[in-house]
mmCIF file of C-alpha atoms and ligand atoms in Angstrom:
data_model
loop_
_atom_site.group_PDB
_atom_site.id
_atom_site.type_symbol
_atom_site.label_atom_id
_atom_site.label_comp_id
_atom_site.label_asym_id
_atom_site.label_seq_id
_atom_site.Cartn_x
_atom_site.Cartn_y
_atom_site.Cartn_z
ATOM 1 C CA UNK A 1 104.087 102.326 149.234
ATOM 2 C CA UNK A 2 106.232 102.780 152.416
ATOM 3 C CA UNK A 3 108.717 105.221 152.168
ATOM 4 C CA UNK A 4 111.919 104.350 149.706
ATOM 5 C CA UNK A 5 115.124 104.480 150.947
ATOM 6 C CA UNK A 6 117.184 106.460 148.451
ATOM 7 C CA UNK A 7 120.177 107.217 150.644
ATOM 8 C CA UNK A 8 121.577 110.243 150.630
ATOM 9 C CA UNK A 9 119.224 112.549 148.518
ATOM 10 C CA UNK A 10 120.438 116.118 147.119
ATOM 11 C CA UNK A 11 116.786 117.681 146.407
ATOM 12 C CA UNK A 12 116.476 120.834 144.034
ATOM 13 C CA UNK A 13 113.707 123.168 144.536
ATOM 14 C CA UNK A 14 113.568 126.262 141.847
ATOM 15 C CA UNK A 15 109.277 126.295 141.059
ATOM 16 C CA UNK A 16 108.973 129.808 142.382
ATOM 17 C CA UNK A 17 111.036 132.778 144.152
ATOM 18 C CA UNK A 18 113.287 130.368 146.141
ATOM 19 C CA UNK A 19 116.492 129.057 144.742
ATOM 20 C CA UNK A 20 117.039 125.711 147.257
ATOM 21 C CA UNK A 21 119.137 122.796 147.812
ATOM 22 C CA UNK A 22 118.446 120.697 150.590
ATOM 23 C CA UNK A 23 120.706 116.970 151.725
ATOM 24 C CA UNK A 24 118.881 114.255 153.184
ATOM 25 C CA UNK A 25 119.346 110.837 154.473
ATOM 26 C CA UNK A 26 115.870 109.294 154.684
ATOM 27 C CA UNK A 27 113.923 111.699 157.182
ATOM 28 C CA UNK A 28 116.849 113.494 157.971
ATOM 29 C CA UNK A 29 117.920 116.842 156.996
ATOM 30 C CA UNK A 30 121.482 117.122 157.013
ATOM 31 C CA UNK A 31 121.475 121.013 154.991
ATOM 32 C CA UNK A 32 118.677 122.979 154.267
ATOM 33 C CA UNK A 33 119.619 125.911 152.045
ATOM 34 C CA UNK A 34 117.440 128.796 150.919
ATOM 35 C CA UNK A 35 117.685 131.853 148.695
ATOM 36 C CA UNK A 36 114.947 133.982 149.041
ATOM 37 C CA UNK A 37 114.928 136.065 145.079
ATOM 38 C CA UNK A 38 111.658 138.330 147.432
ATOM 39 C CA UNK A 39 113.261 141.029 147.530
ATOM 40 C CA UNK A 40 114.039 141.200 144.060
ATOM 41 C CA UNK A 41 110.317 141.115 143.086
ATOM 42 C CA UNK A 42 109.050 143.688 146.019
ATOM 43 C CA UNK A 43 109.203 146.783 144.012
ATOM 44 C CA UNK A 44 106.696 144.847 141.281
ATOM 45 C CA UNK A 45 104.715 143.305 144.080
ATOM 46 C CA UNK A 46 104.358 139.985 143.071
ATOM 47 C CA UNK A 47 107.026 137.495 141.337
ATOM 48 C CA UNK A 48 108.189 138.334 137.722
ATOM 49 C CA UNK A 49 108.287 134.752 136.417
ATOM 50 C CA UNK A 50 111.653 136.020 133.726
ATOM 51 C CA UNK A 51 113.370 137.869 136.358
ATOM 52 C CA UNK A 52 112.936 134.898 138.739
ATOM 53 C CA UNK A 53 114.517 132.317 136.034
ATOM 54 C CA UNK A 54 117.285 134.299 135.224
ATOM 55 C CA UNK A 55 117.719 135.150 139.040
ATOM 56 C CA UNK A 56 117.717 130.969 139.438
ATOM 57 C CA UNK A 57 120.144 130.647 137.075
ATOM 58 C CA UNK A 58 122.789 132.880 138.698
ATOM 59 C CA UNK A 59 122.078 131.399 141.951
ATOM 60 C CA UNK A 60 121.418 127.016 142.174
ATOM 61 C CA UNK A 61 125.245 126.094 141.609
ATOM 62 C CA UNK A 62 126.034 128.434 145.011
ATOM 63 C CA UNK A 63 123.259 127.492 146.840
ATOM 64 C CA UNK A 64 123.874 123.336 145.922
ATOM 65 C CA UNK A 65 127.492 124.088 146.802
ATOM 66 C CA UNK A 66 126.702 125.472 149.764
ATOM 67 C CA UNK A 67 124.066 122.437 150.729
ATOM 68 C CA UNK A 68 126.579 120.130 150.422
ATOM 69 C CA UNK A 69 129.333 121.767 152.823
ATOM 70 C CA UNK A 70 126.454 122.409 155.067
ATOM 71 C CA UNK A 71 125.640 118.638 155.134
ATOM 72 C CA UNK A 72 129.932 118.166 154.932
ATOM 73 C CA UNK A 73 129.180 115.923 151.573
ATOM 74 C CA UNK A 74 130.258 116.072 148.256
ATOM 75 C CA UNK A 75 128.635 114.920 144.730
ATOM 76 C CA UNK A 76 130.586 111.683 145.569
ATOM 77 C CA UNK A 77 128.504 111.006 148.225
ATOM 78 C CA UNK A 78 124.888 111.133 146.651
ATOM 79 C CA UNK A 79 122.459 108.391 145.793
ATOM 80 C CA UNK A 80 120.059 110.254 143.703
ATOM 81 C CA UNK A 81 119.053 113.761 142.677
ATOM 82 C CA UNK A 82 115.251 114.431 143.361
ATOM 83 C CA UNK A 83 114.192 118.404 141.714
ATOM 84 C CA UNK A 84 110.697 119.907 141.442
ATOM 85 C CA UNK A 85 108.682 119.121 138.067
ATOM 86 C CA UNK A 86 105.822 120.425 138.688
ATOM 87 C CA UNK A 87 103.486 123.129 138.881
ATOM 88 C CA UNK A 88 105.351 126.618 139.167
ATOM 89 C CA UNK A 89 106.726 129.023 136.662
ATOM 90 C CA UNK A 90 107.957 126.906 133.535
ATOM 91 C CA UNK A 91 110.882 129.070 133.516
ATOM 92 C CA UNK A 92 111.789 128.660 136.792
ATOM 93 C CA UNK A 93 111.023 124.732 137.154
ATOM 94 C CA UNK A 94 113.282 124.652 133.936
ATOM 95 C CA UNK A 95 116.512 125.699 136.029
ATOM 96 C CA UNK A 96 116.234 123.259 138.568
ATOM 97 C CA UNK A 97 115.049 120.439 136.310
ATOM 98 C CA UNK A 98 118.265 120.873 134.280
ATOM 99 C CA UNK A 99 120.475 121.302 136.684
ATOM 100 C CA UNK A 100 119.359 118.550 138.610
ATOM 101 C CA UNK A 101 119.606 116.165 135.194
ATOM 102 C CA UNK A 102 123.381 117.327 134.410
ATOM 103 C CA UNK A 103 124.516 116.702 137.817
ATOM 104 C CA UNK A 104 122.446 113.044 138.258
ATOM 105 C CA UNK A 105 123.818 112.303 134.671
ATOM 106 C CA UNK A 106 127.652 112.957 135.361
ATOM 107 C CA UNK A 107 127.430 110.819 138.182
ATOM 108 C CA UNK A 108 124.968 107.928 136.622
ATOM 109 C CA UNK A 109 122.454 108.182 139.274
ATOM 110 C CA UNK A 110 118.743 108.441 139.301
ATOM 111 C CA UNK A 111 116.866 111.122 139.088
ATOM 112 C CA UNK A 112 113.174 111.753 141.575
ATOM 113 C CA UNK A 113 111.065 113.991 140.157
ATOM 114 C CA UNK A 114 108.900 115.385 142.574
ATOM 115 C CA UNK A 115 105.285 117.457 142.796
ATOM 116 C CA UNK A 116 105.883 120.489 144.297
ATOM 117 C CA UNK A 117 103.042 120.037 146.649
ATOM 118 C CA UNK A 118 103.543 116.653 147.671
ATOM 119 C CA UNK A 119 106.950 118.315 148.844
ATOM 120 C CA UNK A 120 104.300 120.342 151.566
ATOM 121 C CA UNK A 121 102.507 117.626 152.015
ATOM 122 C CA UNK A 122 105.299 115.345 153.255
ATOM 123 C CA UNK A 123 107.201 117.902 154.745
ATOM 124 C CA UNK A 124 105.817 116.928 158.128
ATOM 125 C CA UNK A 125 107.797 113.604 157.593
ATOM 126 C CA UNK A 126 110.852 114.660 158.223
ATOM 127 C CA UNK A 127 112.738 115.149 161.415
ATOM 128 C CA UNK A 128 112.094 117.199 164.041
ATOM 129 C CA UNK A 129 108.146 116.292 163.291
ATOM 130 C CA UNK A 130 108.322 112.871 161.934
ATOM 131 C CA UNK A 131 104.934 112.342 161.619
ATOM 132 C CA UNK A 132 103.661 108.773 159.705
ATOM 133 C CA UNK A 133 101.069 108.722 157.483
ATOM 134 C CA UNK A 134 97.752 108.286 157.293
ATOM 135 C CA UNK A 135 96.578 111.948 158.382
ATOM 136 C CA UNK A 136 94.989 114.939 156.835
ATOM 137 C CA UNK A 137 96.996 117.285 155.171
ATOM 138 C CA UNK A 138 95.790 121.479 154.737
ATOM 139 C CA UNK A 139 98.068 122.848 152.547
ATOM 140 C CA UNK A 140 98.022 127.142 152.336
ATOM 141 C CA UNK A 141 100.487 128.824 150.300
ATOM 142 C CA UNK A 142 101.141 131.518 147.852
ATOM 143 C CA UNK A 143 99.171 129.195 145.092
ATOM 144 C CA UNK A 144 97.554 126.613 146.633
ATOM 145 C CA UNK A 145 95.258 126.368 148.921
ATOM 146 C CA UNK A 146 93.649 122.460 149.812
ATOM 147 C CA UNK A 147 93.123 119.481 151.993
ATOM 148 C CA UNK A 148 93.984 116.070 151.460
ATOM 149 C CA UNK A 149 93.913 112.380 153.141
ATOM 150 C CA UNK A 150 97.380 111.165 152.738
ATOM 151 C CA UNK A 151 97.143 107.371 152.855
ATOM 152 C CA UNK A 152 99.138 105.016 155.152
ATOM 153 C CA UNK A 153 101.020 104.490 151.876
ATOM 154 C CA UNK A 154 101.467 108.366 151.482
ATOM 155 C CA UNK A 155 99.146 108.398 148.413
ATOM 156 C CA UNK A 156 96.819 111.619 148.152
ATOM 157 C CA UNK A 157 93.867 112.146 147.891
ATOM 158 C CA UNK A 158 91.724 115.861 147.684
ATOM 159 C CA UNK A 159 89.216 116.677 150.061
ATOM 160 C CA UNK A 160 88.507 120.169 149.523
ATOM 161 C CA UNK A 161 90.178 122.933 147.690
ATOM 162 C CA UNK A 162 89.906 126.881 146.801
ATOM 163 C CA UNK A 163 87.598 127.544 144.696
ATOM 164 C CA UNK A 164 89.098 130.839 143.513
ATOM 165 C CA UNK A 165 91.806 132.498 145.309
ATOM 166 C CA UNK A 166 95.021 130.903 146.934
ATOM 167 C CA UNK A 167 95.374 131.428 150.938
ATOM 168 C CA UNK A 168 98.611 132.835 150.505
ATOM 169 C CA UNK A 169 97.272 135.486 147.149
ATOM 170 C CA UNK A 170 94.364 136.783 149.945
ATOM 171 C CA UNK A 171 97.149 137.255 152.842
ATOM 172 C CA UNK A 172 99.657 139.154 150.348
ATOM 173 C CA UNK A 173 96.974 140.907 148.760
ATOM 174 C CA UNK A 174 95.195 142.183 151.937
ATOM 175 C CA UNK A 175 98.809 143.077 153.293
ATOM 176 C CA UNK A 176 99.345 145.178 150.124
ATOM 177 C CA UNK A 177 96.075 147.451 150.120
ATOM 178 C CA UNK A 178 97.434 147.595 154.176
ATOM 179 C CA UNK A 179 100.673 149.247 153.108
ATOM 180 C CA UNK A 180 102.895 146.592 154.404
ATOM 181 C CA UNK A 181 104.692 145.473 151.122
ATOM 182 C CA UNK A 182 105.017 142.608 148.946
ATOM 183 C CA UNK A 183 105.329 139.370 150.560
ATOM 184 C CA UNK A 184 102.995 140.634 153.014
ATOM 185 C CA UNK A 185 102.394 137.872 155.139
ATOM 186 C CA UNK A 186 105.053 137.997 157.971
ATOM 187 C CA UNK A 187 104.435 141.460 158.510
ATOM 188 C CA UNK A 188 101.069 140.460 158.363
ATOM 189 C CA UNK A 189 100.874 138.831 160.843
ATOM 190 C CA UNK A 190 103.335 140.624 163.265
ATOM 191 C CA UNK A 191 100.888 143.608 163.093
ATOM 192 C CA UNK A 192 97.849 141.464 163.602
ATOM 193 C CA UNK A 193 98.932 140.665 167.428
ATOM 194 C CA UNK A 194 98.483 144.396 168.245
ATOM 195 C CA UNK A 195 95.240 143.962 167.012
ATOM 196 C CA UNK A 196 91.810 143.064 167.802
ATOM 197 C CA UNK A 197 90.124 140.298 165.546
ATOM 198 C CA UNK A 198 86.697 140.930 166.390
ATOM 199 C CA UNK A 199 86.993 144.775 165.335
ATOM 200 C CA UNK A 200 85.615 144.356 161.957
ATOM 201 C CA UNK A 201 83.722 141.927 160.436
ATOM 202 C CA UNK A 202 85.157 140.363 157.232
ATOM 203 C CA UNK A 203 82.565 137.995 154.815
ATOM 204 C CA UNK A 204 84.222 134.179 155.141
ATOM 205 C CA UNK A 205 83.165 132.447 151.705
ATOM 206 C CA UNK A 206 81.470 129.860 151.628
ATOM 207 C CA UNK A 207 80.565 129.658 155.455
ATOM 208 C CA UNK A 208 77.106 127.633 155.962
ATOM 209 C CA UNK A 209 77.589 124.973 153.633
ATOM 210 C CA UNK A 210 78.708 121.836 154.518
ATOM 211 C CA UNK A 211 81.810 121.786 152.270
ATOM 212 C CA UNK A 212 85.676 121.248 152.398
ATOM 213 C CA UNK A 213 86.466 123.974 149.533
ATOM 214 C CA UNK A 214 87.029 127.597 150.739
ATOM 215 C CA UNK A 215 86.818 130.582 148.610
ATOM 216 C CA UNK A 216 89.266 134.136 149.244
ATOM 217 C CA UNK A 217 87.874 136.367 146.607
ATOM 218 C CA UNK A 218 84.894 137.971 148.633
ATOM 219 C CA UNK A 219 87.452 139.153 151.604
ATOM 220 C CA UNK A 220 89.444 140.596 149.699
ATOM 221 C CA UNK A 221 87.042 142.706 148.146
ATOM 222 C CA UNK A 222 85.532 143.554 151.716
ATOM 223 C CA UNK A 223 88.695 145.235 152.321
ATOM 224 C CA UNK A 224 88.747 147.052 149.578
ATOM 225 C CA UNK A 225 85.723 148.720 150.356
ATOM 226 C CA UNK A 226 86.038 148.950 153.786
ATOM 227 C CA UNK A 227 89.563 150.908 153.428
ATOM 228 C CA UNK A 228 87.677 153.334 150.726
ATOM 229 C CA UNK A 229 84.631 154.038 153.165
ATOM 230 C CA UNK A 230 87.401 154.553 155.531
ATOM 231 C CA UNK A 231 89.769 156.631 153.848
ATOM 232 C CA UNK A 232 92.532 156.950 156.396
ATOM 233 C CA UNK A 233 92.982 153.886 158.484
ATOM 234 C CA UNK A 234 94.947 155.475 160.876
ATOM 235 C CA UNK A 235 95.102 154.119 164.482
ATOM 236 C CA UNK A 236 92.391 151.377 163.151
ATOM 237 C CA UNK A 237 95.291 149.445 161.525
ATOM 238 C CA UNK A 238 96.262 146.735 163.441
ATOM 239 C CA UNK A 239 92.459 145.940 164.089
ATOM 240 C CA UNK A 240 91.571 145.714 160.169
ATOM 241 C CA UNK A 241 94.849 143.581 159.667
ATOM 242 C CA UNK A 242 93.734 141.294 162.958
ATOM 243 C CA UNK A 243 90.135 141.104 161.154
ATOM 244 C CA UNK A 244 91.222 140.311 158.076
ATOM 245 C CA UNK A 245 93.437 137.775 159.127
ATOM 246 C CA UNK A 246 91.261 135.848 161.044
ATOM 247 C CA UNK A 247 88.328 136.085 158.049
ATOM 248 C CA UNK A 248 91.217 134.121 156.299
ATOM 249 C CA UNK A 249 92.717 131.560 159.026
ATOM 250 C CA UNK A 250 89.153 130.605 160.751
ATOM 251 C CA UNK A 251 87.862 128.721 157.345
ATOM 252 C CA UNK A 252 91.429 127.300 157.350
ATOM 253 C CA UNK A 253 91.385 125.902 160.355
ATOM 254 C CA UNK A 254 87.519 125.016 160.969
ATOM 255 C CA UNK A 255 87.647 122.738 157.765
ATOM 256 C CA UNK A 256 90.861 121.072 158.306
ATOM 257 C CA UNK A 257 89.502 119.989 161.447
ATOM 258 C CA UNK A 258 85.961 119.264 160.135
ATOM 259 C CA UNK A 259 88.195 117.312 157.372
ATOM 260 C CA UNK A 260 89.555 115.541 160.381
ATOM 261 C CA UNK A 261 86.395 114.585 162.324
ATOM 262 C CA UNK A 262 85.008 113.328 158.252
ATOM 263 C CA UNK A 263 87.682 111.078 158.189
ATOM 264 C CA UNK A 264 88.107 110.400 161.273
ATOM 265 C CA UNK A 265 92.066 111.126 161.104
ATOM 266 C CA UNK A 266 94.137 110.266 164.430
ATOM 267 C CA UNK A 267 96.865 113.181 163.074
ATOM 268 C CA UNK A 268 96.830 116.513 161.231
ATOM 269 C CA UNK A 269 99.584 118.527 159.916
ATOM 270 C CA UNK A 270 99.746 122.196 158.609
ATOM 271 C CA UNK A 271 101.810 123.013 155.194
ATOM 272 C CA UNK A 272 102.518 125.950 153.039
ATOM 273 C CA UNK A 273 103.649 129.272 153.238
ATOM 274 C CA UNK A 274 100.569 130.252 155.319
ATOM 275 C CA UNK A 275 100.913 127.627 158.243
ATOM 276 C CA UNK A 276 103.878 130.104 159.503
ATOM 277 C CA UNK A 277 101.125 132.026 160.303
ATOM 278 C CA UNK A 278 100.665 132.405 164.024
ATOM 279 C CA UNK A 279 97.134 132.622 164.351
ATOM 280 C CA UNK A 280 96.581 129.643 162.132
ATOM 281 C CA UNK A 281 98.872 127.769 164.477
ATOM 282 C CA UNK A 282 96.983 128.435 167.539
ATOM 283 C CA UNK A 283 93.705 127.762 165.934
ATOM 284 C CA UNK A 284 94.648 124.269 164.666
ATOM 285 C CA UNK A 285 96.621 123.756 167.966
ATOM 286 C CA UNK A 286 93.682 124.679 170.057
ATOM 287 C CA UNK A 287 91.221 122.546 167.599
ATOM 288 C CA UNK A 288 93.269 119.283 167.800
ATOM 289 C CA UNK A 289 93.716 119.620 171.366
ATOM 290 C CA UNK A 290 89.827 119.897 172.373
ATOM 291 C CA UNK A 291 89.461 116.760 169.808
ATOM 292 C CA UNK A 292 92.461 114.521 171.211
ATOM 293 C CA UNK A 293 93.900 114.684 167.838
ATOM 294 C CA UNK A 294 97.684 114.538 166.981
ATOM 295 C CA UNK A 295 98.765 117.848 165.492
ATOM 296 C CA UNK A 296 102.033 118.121 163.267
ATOM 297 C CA UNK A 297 103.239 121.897 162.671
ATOM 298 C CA UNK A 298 106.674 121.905 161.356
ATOM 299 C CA UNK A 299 109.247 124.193 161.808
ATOM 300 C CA UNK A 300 108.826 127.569 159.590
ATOM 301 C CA UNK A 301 111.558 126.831 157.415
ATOM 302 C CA UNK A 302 109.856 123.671 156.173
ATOM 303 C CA UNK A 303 106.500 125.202 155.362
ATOM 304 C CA UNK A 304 107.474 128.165 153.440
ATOM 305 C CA UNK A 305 109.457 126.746 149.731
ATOM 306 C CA UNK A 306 112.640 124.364 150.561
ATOM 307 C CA UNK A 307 114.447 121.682 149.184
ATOM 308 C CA UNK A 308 114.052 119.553 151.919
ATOM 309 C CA UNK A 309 110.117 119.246 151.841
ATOM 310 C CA UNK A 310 110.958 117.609 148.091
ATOM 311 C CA UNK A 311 112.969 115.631 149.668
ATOM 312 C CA UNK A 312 110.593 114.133 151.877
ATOM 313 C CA UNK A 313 108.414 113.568 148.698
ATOM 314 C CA UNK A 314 110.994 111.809 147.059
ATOM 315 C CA UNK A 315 111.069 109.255 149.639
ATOM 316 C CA UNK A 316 107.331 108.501 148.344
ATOM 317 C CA UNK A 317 108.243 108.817 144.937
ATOM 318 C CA UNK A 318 109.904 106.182 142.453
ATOM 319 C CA UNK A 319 113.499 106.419 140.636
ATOM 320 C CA UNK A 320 114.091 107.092 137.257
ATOM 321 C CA UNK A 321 117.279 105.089 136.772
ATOM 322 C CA UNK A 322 120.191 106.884 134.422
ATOM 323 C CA UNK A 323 119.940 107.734 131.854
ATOM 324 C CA UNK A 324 116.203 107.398 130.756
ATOM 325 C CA UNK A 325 115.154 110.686 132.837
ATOM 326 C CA UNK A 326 117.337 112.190 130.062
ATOM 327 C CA UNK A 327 113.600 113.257 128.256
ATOM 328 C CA UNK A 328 111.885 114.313 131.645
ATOM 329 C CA UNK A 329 111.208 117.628 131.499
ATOM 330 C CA UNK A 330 109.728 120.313 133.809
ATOM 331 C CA UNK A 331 106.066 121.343 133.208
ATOM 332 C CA UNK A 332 103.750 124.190 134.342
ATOM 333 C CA UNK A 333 100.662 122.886 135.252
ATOM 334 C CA UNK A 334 99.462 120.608 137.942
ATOM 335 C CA UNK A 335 98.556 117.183 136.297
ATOM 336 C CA UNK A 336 94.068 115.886 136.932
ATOM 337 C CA UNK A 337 93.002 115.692 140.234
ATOM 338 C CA UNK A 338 96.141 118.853 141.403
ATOM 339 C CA UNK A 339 99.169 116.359 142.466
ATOM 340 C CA UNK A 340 101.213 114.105 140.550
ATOM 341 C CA UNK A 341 101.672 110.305 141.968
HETATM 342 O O1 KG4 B 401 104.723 127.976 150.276
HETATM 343 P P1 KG4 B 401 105.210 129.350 149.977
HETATM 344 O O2 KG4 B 401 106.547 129.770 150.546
HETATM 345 O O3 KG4 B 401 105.298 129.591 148.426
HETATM 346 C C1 KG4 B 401 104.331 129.101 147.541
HETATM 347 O O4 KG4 B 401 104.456 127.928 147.109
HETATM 348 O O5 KG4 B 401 103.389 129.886 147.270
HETATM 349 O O6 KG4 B 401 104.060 130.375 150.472
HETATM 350 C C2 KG4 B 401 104.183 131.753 150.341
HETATM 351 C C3 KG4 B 401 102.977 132.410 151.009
HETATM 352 C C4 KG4 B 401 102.907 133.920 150.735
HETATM 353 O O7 KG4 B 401 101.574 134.229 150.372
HETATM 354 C C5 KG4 B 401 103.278 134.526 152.092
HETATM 355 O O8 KG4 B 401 102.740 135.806 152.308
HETATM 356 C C6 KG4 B 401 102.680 133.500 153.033
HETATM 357 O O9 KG4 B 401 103.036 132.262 152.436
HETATM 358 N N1 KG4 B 401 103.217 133.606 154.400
HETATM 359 C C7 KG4 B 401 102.444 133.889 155.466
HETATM 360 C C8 KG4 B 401 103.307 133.988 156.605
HETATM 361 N N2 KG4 B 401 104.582 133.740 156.156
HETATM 362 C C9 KG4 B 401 104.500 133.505 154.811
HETATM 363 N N3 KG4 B 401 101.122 134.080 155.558
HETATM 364 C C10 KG4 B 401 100.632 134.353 156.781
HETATM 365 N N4 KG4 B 401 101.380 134.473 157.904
HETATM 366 C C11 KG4 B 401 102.718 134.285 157.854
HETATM 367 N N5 KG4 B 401 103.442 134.390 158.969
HETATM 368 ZN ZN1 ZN B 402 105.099 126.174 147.887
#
């Protein structure tokens, strides 16, 4: 399938901590809004899936007001509604789902429903990166963590995947038993550049074996123990953070590449909360360089949760005409195989 042309597109995205509404025409982002609940769930350190639905609720009809000044549209203007169905917090999903159905019913238009990470995946289609399929796709995040081939006709398919914990879950983790709060991953990384990566030497799973798959869970118990045998950190923190870090970017990176050279991809693009990391950039940068292959890194603000990036998806996606969406419903889980088609 080449990409659809829905005209203009108001995309919902509610499947975790982000309340966004993004306006598109085709691979351009007229409005790109995003409430950020984090802050809310800091003092918990991790997301409260009620507190984030209720949080939602308060916050979509602002923030899809606000998307369409931005974009200087109104509901008059829009061709279809595309929202987030899947996976996230059911709760969560269910706000943007519904919202998105009352507003495409009152105006008879179609509804897109839209796999959250086909959203990352195609993010990289959009203006200012524009890349076109076929490439291979790493997506790191919060709860994913996997590679794909993404077909000429932006179909997906999974080359490699975690085998236990997300990218993003070792970053925020690590960053937590470091002290520096809950999401940990900017700050993270910021403290990482004062640091030196070869300091300490962190296990990376599954290193060896001629596999796609990574695995998070042994690194994070290496810190663990290492900041026990320690006891104070002190003056060693920026070198454990730099350490750690890298124990989690270099698989990301080496197999994404490796994925590359399998395939033999001509292009490569970075997705997911995690590919705002700055070491991870350089790494893949660097890598695709040495092997002449195209690189796409968007922008921050499209690989950390938007509307836009669903968006993008949409334009890969088919319509449900009005009204028969009416039964479409939000659901929790990712469907066989990890993306929806
Ligand atoms: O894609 P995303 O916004 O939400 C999910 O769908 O999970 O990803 C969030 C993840 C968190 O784990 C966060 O700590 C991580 O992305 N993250 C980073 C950076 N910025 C955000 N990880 C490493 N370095 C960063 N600069
Ligand atoms: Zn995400």
């Amino acid at each position: 399938m080449s990409p659809r042309d829905h005209g203009l597109v108001l995309a919902i995205e509610s499947s975790c901590d982000e309340t966004a509404a993004a306006v598109l025409e085709g691979r351009q982002i007229l409005s790109n809004v995003v409430a950020s609940q984090a802050e809310l769930h800091t003092p918990y350190g991790g997301v409260v899936p009620e507190v984030a639905a209720r949080h939602h609720l308060t916050t979509i009809n602002a923030v899809i007001d606000r998307a369409l000044s931005d974009a200087d549209r109104s509901l008059d203007d829009v061709r279809a509604v595309a929202v987030t169905q899947r996976p996230g917090l059911i709760g969560a999903l269910l706000v943007g789902v519904a919202t998105a159905k009352a507003l495409a019913w009152s105006r008879e238009l179609p509804l897109i429903p839209v796999d959250h990470l086909r959203g990352h995946i195609h993010a990289t289609w959009l203006e200012p990166i524009a890349l076109d399929p076929p490439y291979v796709s790493l997506i790191a995040s919060g709860g994913h963590t996997r590679l794909d081939r993404v077909g000429a006709d932006g179909s997906v398919h999974l080359l490699g995947e975690t085998l236990d914990d997300a990218a993003g879950e070792a970053i925020d983790k690590g960053a937590r038993m470091l002290g520096l709060g809950y999401p940990g991953g900017a700050a993270l990384d910021a403290l990482a550049r004062d640091g030196d990566r070869d300091a300490f030497s962190f296990p990376v799973g599954l290193t060896g074996r001629s596999t796609l798959d990574f695995s998070f869970a042994g690194v994070k118990t290496a810190l663990l123990y290492l900041l026990r045998d320690l006891g104070e950190p002190g003056d060693r923190l920026a070198d454990i953070a730099a350490s750690y870090q890298e124990a989690v970017v270099q698989p990301l990176a080496g197999r994404l590449l490796r994925a590359a050279e399998v395939e033999e991809a001509r292009a490569i693009s970075i997705g997911g909360g995690v590919a705002a990391n700055s070491r991870l950039r350089e790494l893949v940068s660097e890598g695709a360089a040495a092997g002449g292959i195209e690189v796409a890194i968007p922008p921050i603000s499209l690989c950390t949760d938007n509307a836009a990036m669903i968006g993008a998806a949409a334009c890969f996606a088919d319509r449900v005409p009005w009204p028969e969406y009416l039964a479409q419903d939000a659901m929790a889980t990712a469907p066989p195989g990890g993306v929806a088609t």
